[in-house]
């Protein structure tokens, strides 16, 4: 099965797939400075909460990679701090971004007592590579837990892209589909196209097609009809941030899909690594929701599709309340309601910095 | 207030606004043969159930307008029959299309005993003009009933376009908004963009903006969020066909919006003229649902947005079950549940042929 390398470390540099060019072109882009990484994240060339965490970690390393050997450790830390904060600002909703930046900063602080500049730099590269590797193993583990959870289901519906292209390799919501395929079971996947940026049409449909998984593309507003016709055994989506009570921020439209699933008695699952849980927030009301430019809606297809000057509301995410979620699939296992305790156990404590 | 003439009879010919060119260009197109009318309907240059009824009526007249004065009445009837059936075939779901064609045929049959060819032709033109005029009065009456129904509401959400551009002038779902504006009350209208063909973005946003009504454009998958934030006082949509029990076929996505409205305790209304009710069908299961080309989804805007060869499901309509509908707004008044009896009273009998 062909799985794409969303983000990778190749010949001393980061290489990403430029996802804004999909599905027309599969372009690999080398990122060699921190500003380029900031813009790659902001402009969604690399996207998906886990993948932008990895990107931010490499971004932190790139920011200090050329720091002179004879410089002071304090200056190195200041440079890391400044560029980490800059990268953390590239998108506001996904917690993995801040999580990865904080992990890099924390690692640097641990190293200060015993290492010099070159040693710290090398260890920070190793830390970023570890985040990448953990993400690959995380996806595989989510896939195994999810494939078991979905054992009695033959078709799923997903929203946006929480597939391999949202992570290093396996994905989160699509990981069970890939693991099941390795085990000889082919799911049918209904993919919401996911307006305005069409991650479902451009990315989910693309990566499933590349992997030989049956995929049927629909517009977002067709999900209710597909469910009503009995075509959907389960809904499974990714997450950008999950609060202590299980409220889940994910791509705009997820909340509506969860309500539609409930109305049709279809189980609704969220697949996410433990790094997506943010125990600092008690409920979803505290999650900042990014609002994006009107032009994504009014002229997203290279052609103006709404009148000039029309008012637009364009939130990038919504929050699905915990009570609509039947289970979380994490790399450490499946969490079932009531969520509070299971989430605390999986995440293993409050402050991950 | 500026209301556009969707379809009109000007200088012995039909003139339509080519809605496939909106919102970029406001182009009036003259239709002078029945094939051109068939394609204008099929390609959605004229769209909206009431408007295509009017278009079909004029199409029937155009088909026989050049029939020679010295020809036989039987041949005239045969020609009308043949072209009426051809026009009725241009789109499968809207009942108004068949209703208008049948009305033209019935009028011709009534005239046969007393009129010659020229007389029949003139009276058929008058019949088409009567359908146009009735549609204008129908829209105004729906608007008055709807404005009263929505007296305590200041913002609505609508899906697709059931506005002036779906009818001769006032529209159905938007008629209450226009009538309220004449009375000095400006609603705020949330317009679902309505994939795949974006009638909400291209047409609803355009006509409301032209009329000076506050409109906020959203993607279909944002409706749940707007509702959850308390921004929507009521949902009001049009209809393509309503069965005897109140089940309602309308643009794909309507059923989902109705479920979301219910989940947020927001009233869901359907505005439609009595000609939209089809008492020959007992429930929505009997309504044929048009499926359209994959390309509408995969490359709808001059740019391919999904991988080549991907499977697509593209139903043009869905059916909202009667139990999700709080009331119908017709030109004859508001129908409340249980619907069966109210619908029979408003429509006034079973067979409208």
Short mmCIF file of C-alpha atoms in Angstrom, two decimals, chain B residues 87-303:
data_model
loop_
_atom_site.label_atom_id
_atom_site.label_comp_id
_atom_site.label_asym_id
_atom_site.label_seq_id
_atom_site.Cartn_x
_atom_site.Cartn_y
_atom_site.Cartn_z
CA UNK B 87 -40.18 20.10 -21.71
CA UNK B 88 -41.57 18.12 -18.76
CA UNK B 89 -38.57 15.85 -19.16
CA UNK B 90 -35.98 18.60 -18.75
CA UNK B 91 -35.76 18.07 -14.97
CA UNK B 92 -37.31 15.21 -13.04
CA UNK B 93 -37.97 16.44 -9.49
CA UNK B 94 -39.93 19.72 -9.54
CA UNK B 95 -43.64 19.13 -9.78
CA UNK B 96 -44.36 22.67 -11.05
CA UNK B 97 -42.83 21.75 -14.38
CA UNK B 98 -45.34 18.98 -15.03
CA UNK B 99 -48.09 21.04 -13.45
CA UNK B 100 -47.52 23.95 -15.86
CA UNK B 101 -47.29 21.70 -18.92
CA UNK B 102 -50.49 19.92 -17.92
CA UNK B 103 -52.25 23.22 -17.37
CA UNK B 104 -51.32 24.37 -20.88
CA UNK B 105 -52.52 21.06 -22.38
CA UNK B 106 -55.76 21.20 -20.43
CA UNK B 107 -56.42 24.77 -21.55
CA UNK B 108 -55.90 23.72 -25.19
CA UNK B 109 -58.38 20.85 -24.81
CA UNK B 110 -60.95 23.20 -23.29
CA UNK B 111 -60.59 25.53 -26.28
CA UNK B 112 -60.92 22.93 -29.01
CA UNK B 113 -64.75 22.86 -29.19
CA UNK B 114 -65.07 26.62 -29.74
CA UNK B 115 -61.77 27.99 -31.12
CA UNK B 116 -59.74 27.71 -34.31
CA UNK B 117 -55.93 27.50 -34.54
CA UNK B 118 -55.23 31.22 -34.12
CA UNK B 119 -57.66 31.52 -31.27
CA UNK B 120 -56.11 28.58 -29.45
CA UNK B 121 -52.62 30.00 -29.93
CA UNK B 122 -53.64 33.41 -28.54
CA UNK B 123 -55.41 31.87 -25.56
CA UNK B 124 -52.40 29.68 -24.79
CA UNK B 125 -50.18 32.76 -24.69
CA UNK B 126 -52.71 34.31 -22.30
CA UNK B 127 -52.58 31.17 -20.17
CA UNK B 128 -48.79 31.37 -19.89
CA UNK B 129 -49.04 35.07 -19.03
CA UNK B 130 -51.67 34.19 -16.41
CA UNK B 131 -49.29 31.65 -14.84
CA UNK B 132 -46.62 34.38 -14.72
CA UNK B 133 -49.01 36.87 -13.16
CA UNK B 134 -50.39 34.37 -10.65
CA UNK B 135 -46.83 33.57 -9.64
CA UNK B 136 -46.17 37.24 -8.91
CA UNK B 137 -49.32 37.49 -6.80
CA UNK B 138 -48.53 34.13 -5.18
CA UNK B 139 -45.11 35.39 -4.06
CA UNK B 140 -46.57 38.55 -2.60
CA UNK B 141 -49.22 36.55 -0.69
CA UNK B 142 -46.64 34.07 0.66
CA UNK B 143 -44.59 37.06 1.74
CA UNK B 144 -47.48 38.56 3.67
CA UNK B 145 -48.35 35.32 5.46
CA UNK B 146 -44.68 34.61 6.14
CA UNK B 147 -43.91 38.09 7.46
CA UNK B 148 -46.66 37.61 10.05
CA UNK B 149 -45.39 34.14 10.95
CA UNK B 150 -41.90 35.56 11.45
CA UNK B 151 -43.07 38.66 13.35
CA UNK B 152 -41.00 37.78 16.43
CA UNK B 153 -37.87 36.75 14.54
CA UNK B 154 -35.10 39.05 13.34
CA UNK B 155 -32.74 36.64 11.60
CA UNK B 156 -33.31 33.62 9.40
CA UNK B 157 -31.21 30.99 7.74
CA UNK B 158 -32.03 29.78 4.25
CA UNK B 159 -30.63 27.10 1.99
CA UNK B 160 -30.24 27.28 -1.80
CA UNK B 161 -32.27 30.00 -3.50
CA UNK B 162 -36.01 30.23 -3.08
CA UNK B 163 -35.94 33.94 -3.66
CA UNK B 164 -37.10 36.22 -6.38
CA UNK B 165 -34.77 34.51 -8.82
CA UNK B 166 -36.53 31.17 -8.25
CA UNK B 167 -39.90 32.68 -9.19
CA UNK B 168 -41.18 35.53 -11.27
CA UNK B 169 -40.43 38.19 -8.67
CA UNK B 170 -40.93 37.90 -4.87
CA UNK B 171 -39.80 34.35 -4.35
CA UNK B 172 -41.12 31.91 -1.80
CA UNK B 173 -38.73 31.49 1.16
CA UNK B 174 -37.44 35.05 0.71
CA UNK B 175 -40.84 36.62 -0.01
CA UNK B 176 -41.45 37.29 3.73
CA UNK B 177 -38.08 39.05 3.86
CA UNK B 178 -39.02 41.33 0.96
CA UNK B 179 -42.49 42.06 2.28
CA UNK B 180 -41.08 42.77 5.76
CA UNK B 181 -38.54 45.15 4.18
CA UNK B 182 -41.40 47.02 2.45
CA UNK B 183 -42.96 47.28 5.92
CA UNK B 184 -39.73 48.71 7.35
CA UNK B 185 -38.27 45.59 9.00
CA UNK B 186 -34.89 44.31 7.83
CA UNK B 187 -34.15 40.66 8.57
CA UNK B 188 -30.58 39.41 8.74
CA UNK B 189 -30.33 36.44 6.40
CA UNK B 190 -27.73 33.67 6.79
CA UNK B 191 -27.35 32.16 3.33
CA UNK B 192 -25.93 28.62 2.99
CA UNK B 193 -23.71 28.70 -0.09
CA UNK B 194 -25.34 25.40 -1.22
CA UNK B 195 -22.83 23.11 -2.87
CA UNK B 196 -22.31 21.94 -5.48
CA UNK B 197 -23.84 24.68 -7.63
CA UNK B 198 -23.64 27.47 -5.03
CA UNK B 199 -27.11 28.89 -5.58
CA UNK B 200 -26.88 30.44 -2.12
CA UNK B 201 -23.58 32.20 -2.78
CA UNK B 202 -24.27 33.11 -6.38
CA UNK B 203 -27.98 33.87 -6.31
CA UNK B 204 -29.43 34.35 -2.80
CA UNK B 205 -26.53 36.55 -1.67
CA UNK B 206 -26.74 38.46 -4.96
CA UNK B 207 -30.47 39.18 -4.92
CA UNK B 208 -30.53 40.12 -1.22
CA UNK B 209 -27.55 42.42 -1.69
CA UNK B 210 -29.29 44.04 -4.69
CA UNK B 211 -32.35 44.60 -2.51
CA UNK B 212 -30.36 46.06 0.37
CA UNK B 213 -31.15 43.22 2.81
CA UNK B 214 -28.33 42.30 5.27
CA UNK B 215 -27.01 38.90 4.19
CA UNK B 216 -24.19 36.81 5.67
CA UNK B 217 -22.80 34.05 3.49
CA UNK B 218 -21.69 30.79 5.11
CA UNK B 219 -20.59 27.39 3.88
CA UNK B 220 -23.21 24.68 4.30
CA UNK B 221 -21.20 23.03 7.05
CA UNK B 222 -21.27 26.22 9.17
CA UNK B 223 -25.05 26.19 9.68
CA UNK B 224 -24.82 24.17 12.91
CA UNK B 225 -22.32 26.64 14.40
CA UNK B 226 -24.42 29.67 13.48
CA UNK B 227 -27.44 28.00 15.08
CA UNK B 228 -25.50 26.98 18.20
CA UNK B 229 -24.38 30.60 18.65
CA UNK B 230 -28.02 31.73 18.78
CA UNK B 231 -27.85 33.71 15.53
CA UNK B 232 -30.81 32.05 13.78
CA UNK B 233 -34.41 32.78 14.79
CA UNK B 234 -35.95 30.53 12.14
CA UNK B 235 -35.04 28.49 9.08
CA UNK B 236 -37.12 29.01 5.96
CA UNK B 237 -36.61 27.21 2.66
CA UNK B 238 -38.49 26.59 -0.57
CA UNK B 239 -39.65 23.27 -1.98
CA UNK B 240 -39.56 21.39 -5.26
CA UNK B 241 -42.31 18.93 -4.42
CA UNK B 242 -44.42 18.30 -1.32
CA UNK B 243 -46.36 15.06 -0.93
CA UNK B 244 -49.82 14.59 0.61
CA UNK B 245 -48.39 13.96 4.09
CA UNK B 246 -46.06 16.99 4.04
CA UNK B 247 -42.78 15.28 3.13
CA UNK B 248 -40.79 17.86 1.18
CA UNK B 249 -38.27 17.48 -1.60
CA UNK B 250 -35.93 20.43 -1.84
CA UNK B 251 -32.31 21.17 -2.73
CA UNK B 252 -29.81 18.67 -1.33
CA UNK B 253 -28.82 19.71 2.17
CA UNK B 254 -32.28 20.83 3.26
CA UNK B 255 -32.90 17.63 5.21
CA UNK B 256 -29.67 18.10 7.15
CA UNK B 257 -30.52 21.74 7.91
CA UNK B 258 -33.93 20.61 9.19
CA UNK B 259 -32.28 18.09 11.54
CA UNK B 260 -29.85 20.75 12.79
CA UNK B 261 -32.71 23.22 13.36
CA UNK B 262 -34.56 20.60 15.40
CA UNK B 263 -31.44 19.89 17.49
CA UNK B 264 -31.26 23.62 18.34
CA UNK B 265 -35.03 24.13 18.86
CA UNK B 266 -35.21 26.51 15.92
CA UNK B 267 -38.47 26.47 13.91
CA UNK B 268 -38.13 25.11 10.39
CA UNK B 269 -40.58 26.45 7.77
CA UNK B 270 -41.20 25.59 4.12
CA UNK B 271 -42.58 28.31 1.84
CA UNK B 272 -44.20 27.14 -1.39
CA UNK B 273 -47.15 27.87 -3.64
CA UNK B 274 -50.00 25.38 -3.65
CA UNK B 275 -48.82 24.16 -7.07
CA UNK B 276 -45.82 22.55 -5.34
CA UNK B 277 -48.05 20.06 -3.49
CA UNK B 278 -48.40 16.75 -5.27
CA UNK B 279 -51.33 14.87 -3.79
CA UNK B 280 -50.72 12.00 -6.18
CA UNK B 281 -47.83 10.96 -3.94
CA UNK B 282 -48.63 9.90 -0.40
CA UNK B 283 -45.10 10.16 1.06
CA UNK B 284 -41.66 11.42 0.15
CA UNK B 285 -40.41 7.91 -0.64
CA UNK B 286 -42.22 8.18 -3.98
CA UNK B 287 -40.42 11.35 -5.11
CA UNK B 288 -37.84 10.71 -7.84
CA UNK B 289 -34.48 12.21 -6.84
CA UNK B 290 -32.36 13.54 -9.70
CA UNK B 291 -28.68 12.54 -9.58
CA UNK B 292 -26.35 14.85 -11.43
CA UNK B 293 -22.89 14.68 -12.97
CA UNK B 294 -19.80 14.05 -10.81
CA UNK B 295 -18.07 17.02 -12.42
CA UNK B 296 -20.39 19.43 -10.59
CA UNK B 297 -18.53 18.37 -7.45
CA UNK B 298 -15.07 17.53 -8.77
CA UNK B 299 -14.52 20.54 -11.03
CA UNK B 300 -17.40 22.89 -10.62
CA UNK B 301 -15.56 26.18 -10.84
CA UNK B 302 -13.15 25.94 -13.69
CA UNK B 303 -10.61 24.12 -11.56
#
